[in-house]
Rosetta silent file (secondary structure, phi, psi, omega in degrees, C-alpha in Angstrom):
SEQUENCE: MIKAIAVNAANNVAGHFGKAPEFAVYDAQGQLVERMTNSGSKAVGCKHKKQLQRRFGELGVQEIVLGSIGQRSLARLLSAGFVVSQVAARTPVGDVLAGTAHTLNLTEAEQGRPCKREKGDCGCGCGTKKAAAPKVGMMMNTMTRLSGLSGIKLK
SCORE:     score description
SCORE:     0.000 S_00000001
   1 L     0.000  147.328  163.657    3.916    9.637  -19.965 S_00000001
   2 L  -137.235  158.628 -130.299    2.528   10.529  -17.557 S_00000001
   3 E  -136.108  172.518 -176.880    3.726    9.748  -13.891 S_00000001
   4 E  -115.378  128.630  164.470    3.086    9.673  -10.005 S_00000001
   5 E  -118.513  117.445  141.039    6.055   10.133   -7.871 S_00000001
   6 E   -21.509   97.026  160.709    6.066    8.862   -4.427 S_00000001
   7 E  -117.084  168.863 -169.364    7.621   11.623   -2.320 S_00000001
   8 L  -116.885 -143.980 -168.297    8.784   12.639    0.399 S_00000001
   9 L   -85.124   -9.617  154.334    8.925   15.474    2.476 S_00000001
  10 L   -55.497  -22.137 -147.736   13.092   16.308    0.502 S_00000001
  11 L    51.797   44.884  158.225   11.267   15.471   -2.678 S_00000001
  12 E  -130.543 -177.319 -159.016   13.179   12.543   -3.588 S_00000001
  13 E   -88.550  139.606 -134.553   11.511    9.858   -3.749 S_00000001
  14 L   -74.068  151.179  171.826    9.699    8.653   -0.423 S_00000001
  15 L   -35.513  -48.354  171.451   10.543    4.367    1.022 S_00000001
  16 E  -157.821  138.300  165.020    7.263    3.139    0.560 S_00000001
  17 L   -23.882 -106.275 -153.983    3.789    3.453   -2.317 S_00000001
  18 L   -11.785  -67.823 -160.592    1.693    3.704    1.361 S_00000001
  19 L   -84.697   21.143 -171.776    3.639    5.961    3.666 S_00000001
  20 L   -53.980   71.950 -161.457    4.063    8.461    0.864 S_00000001
  21 L   -66.555   14.650  165.591    3.189   11.752    2.652 S_00000001
  22 E  -172.739  144.868 -174.426    2.389   13.086   -1.009 S_00000001
  23 E   -91.764  124.035  143.450    2.344   11.959   -5.238 S_00000001
  24 E  -107.984  138.309 -161.377    3.765   14.075   -7.351 S_00000001
  25 E  -119.724  147.092 -162.706    2.568   13.609  -10.907 S_00000001
  26 E  -116.013  112.679 -147.549    4.116   15.051  -13.272 S_00000001
  27 L   -96.365 -168.566 -160.936    3.156   15.088  -17.427 S_00000001
  28 L  -104.514   26.158  149.655    5.780   13.927  -19.999 S_00000001
  29 L   -86.278  -45.383  168.220    7.264   17.031  -20.584 S_00000001
  30 L   119.727  -11.064  164.444    8.472   16.544  -16.344 S_00000001
  31 L   -48.896  156.746  178.796    6.376   19.924  -15.330 S_00000001
  32 L   -93.466  160.468 -161.421    3.957   19.316  -12.339 S_00000001
  33 L  -120.759  -67.214 -179.104    0.684   18.558  -12.740 S_00000001
  34 E  -152.239  120.355  172.560   -0.457   18.300   -9.370 S_00000001
  35 E   -97.900  156.648 -141.012    0.832   16.762   -5.680 S_00000001
  36 L  -112.795  142.133  152.264   -1.421   14.845   -4.076 S_00000001
  37 L  -103.671  103.156 -178.715   -1.495   14.510   -0.193 S_00000001
  38 L   -70.892  124.588 -157.670   -1.358   11.097    0.707 S_00000001
  39 L   -90.350   25.691  165.291   -4.499   11.398    4.153 S_00000001
  40 L  -113.817  -11.444  166.719   -3.058    7.163    4.379 S_00000001
  41 L   -78.818   28.130  164.917    0.851    8.021    5.725 S_00000001
  42 L  -137.180   39.314  141.665   -1.179    9.329    9.092 S_00000001
  43 L    71.217   20.144 -159.090   -2.586    5.995    9.532 S_00000001
  44 L   -80.554  -13.920  148.521   -6.168    6.701    8.900 S_00000001
  45 L   140.373 -154.781 -143.465   -6.655    2.541    7.793 S_00000001
  46 H   -97.359   -3.257 -166.092   -6.184    0.559    4.772 S_00000001
  47 H   -61.111  -20.609 -153.409   -9.538    2.464    1.990 S_00000001
  48 H   -76.483   -0.064  162.843   -6.532    5.166    1.431 S_00000001
  49 L   -64.048  -53.124 -173.386   -4.874    2.939   -1.445 S_00000001
  50 H   -72.347  -35.394  168.372   -7.701    2.333   -3.588 S_00000001
  51 H   -49.787  -19.985 -149.319   -8.732    6.350   -3.193 S_00000001
  52 H  -116.978  -53.102  148.313   -5.074    7.066   -4.601 S_00000001
  53 H   -35.643  -53.227 -169.225   -5.772    4.390   -7.839 S_00000001
  54 H   -69.012  -43.646  161.971   -8.906    6.209   -8.517 S_00000001
  55 H   -55.234  -32.260  179.526   -7.302    9.303   -8.344 S_00000001
  56 H   -71.317  -80.211 -139.235   -4.044    8.715  -10.560 S_00000001
  57 H   -60.967  -18.133  169.569   -6.340    6.862  -12.802 S_00000001
  58 H   -55.415  -62.189  154.700   -9.122   10.554  -13.103 S_00000001
  59 H   -35.703  -36.830 -178.984   -5.369   12.204  -13.409 S_00000001
  60 L    72.274   31.079 -176.285   -4.536    9.813  -16.489 S_00000001
  61 L   -62.733  112.390 -177.718   -1.233    8.696  -14.459 S_00000001
  62 L  -108.405    5.849 -165.797   -0.371    5.933  -16.568 S_00000001
  63 E  -173.269  106.916 -156.909    3.159    5.033  -14.575 S_00000001
  64 E  -107.803  125.475 -177.409    3.747    5.534  -10.637 S_00000001
  65 E   -92.419  151.567 -172.625    7.545    5.399   -9.577 S_00000001
  66 L   177.606  152.455  179.744    8.353    4.270   -5.652 S_00000001
  67 L   -50.141  -75.155 -151.643   10.877    2.875   -3.192 S_00000001
  68 E  -143.178  145.569  175.791    9.136    0.133   -2.329 S_00000001
  69 L  -134.827  168.048 -144.684    5.361   -1.602   -1.972 S_00000001
  70 L   -98.854  146.813 -158.166    3.318   -4.140   -0.462 S_00000001
  71 H   -80.759  -36.244  170.404    2.665   -7.249   -2.642 S_00000001
  72 H   -39.986  -86.651  151.860   -1.402   -6.509   -2.426 S_00000001
  73 H    47.503 -126.926 -168.634   -0.655   -3.778   -3.520 S_00000001
  74 H   -77.903    4.286  167.331    0.917   -3.282   -6.482 S_00000001
  75 H   -52.148  -52.768 -175.466   -1.398   -6.597   -7.542 S_00000001
  76 H   -66.055  -39.469  167.404   -4.005   -4.143   -7.915 S_00000001
  77 H   -34.252  -41.412  178.625   -1.930   -1.542   -9.290 S_00000001
  78 H   -84.093  -62.378  135.044   -0.625   -3.603  -12.043 S_00000001
  79 H     0.296  -41.765 -171.248   -4.642   -5.073  -12.363 S_00000001
  80 L  -104.604   -6.857  177.447   -5.476   -1.928  -12.906 S_00000001
  81 L   102.649   28.626  172.328   -2.671   -1.203  -16.023 S_00000001
  82 L   -93.752  168.178  148.356   -0.538    0.807  -14.622 S_00000001
  83 E   -50.718  138.330  160.683    3.280    0.728  -14.903 S_00000001
  84 E  -117.948  117.647  172.934    4.830    0.275  -11.504 S_00000001
  85 E  -118.136  156.098 -177.145    8.742    1.404  -11.524 S_00000001
  86 E  -115.752  135.877 -169.168   10.835    0.618   -8.341 S_00000001
  87 L   -90.102 -115.413   99.565   13.510    3.298   -7.339 S_00000001
  88 L  -131.649  134.483  169.289   16.246    3.233   -4.339 S_00000001
  89 L   -31.942 -171.932 -165.222   14.826    4.962   -2.199 S_00000001
  90 L   -15.659   58.382  124.560   15.452    8.819   -1.359 S_00000001
  91 L   -48.583  134.660  167.372   16.505    9.246   -5.510 S_00000001
  92 E   -68.737  123.662 -167.432   16.047   12.972   -6.498 S_00000001
  93 H   -52.173  -44.333  -91.272   12.351   13.152   -7.993 S_00000001
  94 H  -115.884  -59.315 -175.805   14.965   15.968  -10.411 S_00000001
  95 H   -41.005  -87.332  172.100   17.086   11.935  -11.428 S_00000001
  96 H    -2.931 -111.557 -155.372   13.235   10.523  -12.182 S_00000001
  97 H   -27.074  -53.795  169.510   12.548   12.689  -14.362 S_00000001
  98 H   -35.219  -44.381 -149.792   16.089   12.936  -16.103 S_00000001
  99 H    60.071   43.522 -175.217   15.914    9.021  -16.716 S_00000001
 100 L  -112.319    2.336  169.717   19.151    8.714  -14.899 S_00000001
 101 L   -46.669   95.718 -170.805   17.350    7.055  -12.465 S_00000001
 102 L   -52.650  115.934  165.183   18.545    2.869  -11.871 S_00000001
 103 L  -127.839  159.184 -178.727   14.645    1.868  -12.322 S_00000001
 104 E  -116.292  103.931 -177.604   12.865   -1.896  -11.900 S_00000001
 105 E   -79.330  136.847 -167.475    9.470   -2.643  -13.204 S_00000001
 106 E   -90.158  153.553  173.687    7.815   -4.697  -10.897 S_00000001
 107 L   -87.819  -70.849 -176.594    5.378   -7.219  -13.411 S_00000001
 108 L  -125.233 -161.266 -146.027    4.701   -9.074  -11.181 S_00000001
 109 H   -93.380  -48.406  163.359    2.858   -8.698   -7.778 S_00000001
 110 H   -38.227   13.416 -126.656    5.506  -11.063   -6.082 S_00000001
 111 H  -150.146  -50.324  153.103    8.173   -8.374   -7.315 S_00000001
 112 L    -3.164  117.188  160.084    6.509   -6.893   -3.735 S_00000001
 113 L   -25.644  176.676  115.220    7.026   -6.775    0.321 S_00000001
 114 L   -73.798  152.978 -156.299    5.102   -9.717    1.511 S_00000001
 115 L   -66.860  148.899  175.794    2.340   -8.676    3.094 S_00000001
 116 L   -90.193   37.156 -177.760    2.160   -7.921    7.002 S_00000001
 117 H   -89.308  -57.624  178.900   -1.071   -9.384    7.439 S_00000001
 118 H   -49.899    1.149  166.765   -0.306  -13.117    7.442 S_00000001
 119 H   -99.859   26.299 -171.883    1.891  -11.963   10.816 S_00000001
 120 L   101.970  -42.594 -168.168   -1.664  -10.525   12.700 S_00000001
 121 E  -102.300 -174.554 -163.223   -1.409   -7.121   11.302 S_00000001
 122 L  -120.216   55.841  162.424   -3.278   -5.389    9.446 S_00000001
 123 L    67.068   52.411 -152.292   -1.280   -4.789    6.265 S_00000001
 124 L  -139.697  -70.009 -168.503   -2.604   -1.158    5.832 S_00000001
 125 L   135.491  -23.419  161.390    0.704    0.431    8.229 S_00000001
 126 L    -6.683  -59.550  161.578   -2.312    1.615   10.390 S_00000001
 127 L   111.404    7.667 -157.943   -0.460   -0.538   13.948 S_00000001
 128 L   -81.669  142.720  170.019   -4.361   -1.911   13.828 S_00000001
 129 E  -112.217  143.750 -169.765   -3.815   -5.502   15.389 S_00000001
 130 L   -85.512  149.997   98.397   -6.180   -8.005   14.198 S_00000001
 131 L    26.759   85.278  168.300   -8.502   -9.893   16.901 S_00000001
 132 L   -51.655  128.319  168.044   -6.574  -13.119   17.800 S_00000001
 133 L   -35.916  135.389  177.036   -8.768  -16.504   17.235 S_00000001
 134 L  -112.452  141.903 -173.190  -10.085  -17.609   20.686 S_00000001
 135 L   -70.784  164.062 -158.410   -9.096  -20.546   21.818 S_00000001
 136 H   -72.657  -24.470  178.953  -11.055  -23.963   21.548 S_00000001
 137 H   -46.910  -71.843 -169.303  -11.457  -24.384   25.309 S_00000001
 138 H   -40.266  -59.947  176.855  -12.534  -21.111   25.456 S_00000001
 139 H   -48.414  -61.108 -123.079  -15.689  -21.584   22.653 S_00000001
 140 H   -69.975  -35.856  154.079  -15.862  -24.628   24.057 S_00000001
 141 H   -79.231  -81.917  127.989  -17.488  -23.244   27.068 S_00000001
 142 H    15.370  -51.064 -169.923  -18.753  -20.213   25.816 S_00000001
 143 L  -114.307    6.023  160.003  -21.522  -22.693   23.601 S_00000001
 144 L   -87.484 -122.733 -154.490  -21.843  -25.075   27.180 S_00000001
 145 L   -24.154   -1.138  174.586  -23.252  -21.655   29.079 S_00000001
 146 L  -117.777   10.080 -161.324  -25.237  -20.585   26.390 S_00000001
 147 L  -116.906  -28.749 -179.756  -26.631  -23.747   25.384 S_00000001
 148 L    87.584   11.933  152.517  -27.392  -24.394   29.388 S_00000001
 149 L   -65.356   11.247  171.871  -25.596  -27.228   30.029 S_00000001
 150 L   -34.827  -30.397  164.431  -23.299  -25.929   32.333 S_00000001
 151 L  -110.261   50.828 -171.141  -23.186  -28.357   34.150 S_00000001
 152 L  -102.446  160.444  170.986  -21.844  -31.052   31.778 S_00000001
 153 L  -131.968  105.016 -116.760  -17.994  -31.149   32.135 S_00000001
 154 L  -127.498  154.988 -179.664  -16.185  -31.036   29.172 S_00000001
 155 L  -140.638    0.000    0.000  -12.269  -32.791   28.788 S_00000001
């Protein structure tokens, strides 16, 4: 089975899928096929996760090994047919390849970390805050000015 492992600079399993600096892709015999730099780890936006998924498909990856992942990303990977396995962050890649690392197969999106999007963050880790909804009073004042009825007082 071809595996993509989210790795950190020390070649251990990275703590989070979207923020992993690299992905190491190994064939069924444990030979390194490719190392992919994760452009999303530098906070360039939300598209990088879809690009990773597409590249995994091109390489024939069947299993993705990671430390943790958000619910939305996990749902996307599972629906694409990938086997997603979770191990403890900083587990040596050698232990994963040897089969000695304790692995949990993630089969439902709810097993991922709750997404930050509901808390106001973009959700991709880039740090962008979603714009707050305008207050009702501000909207009414703007609508009144636009309609030319600025002399009418609103309660």
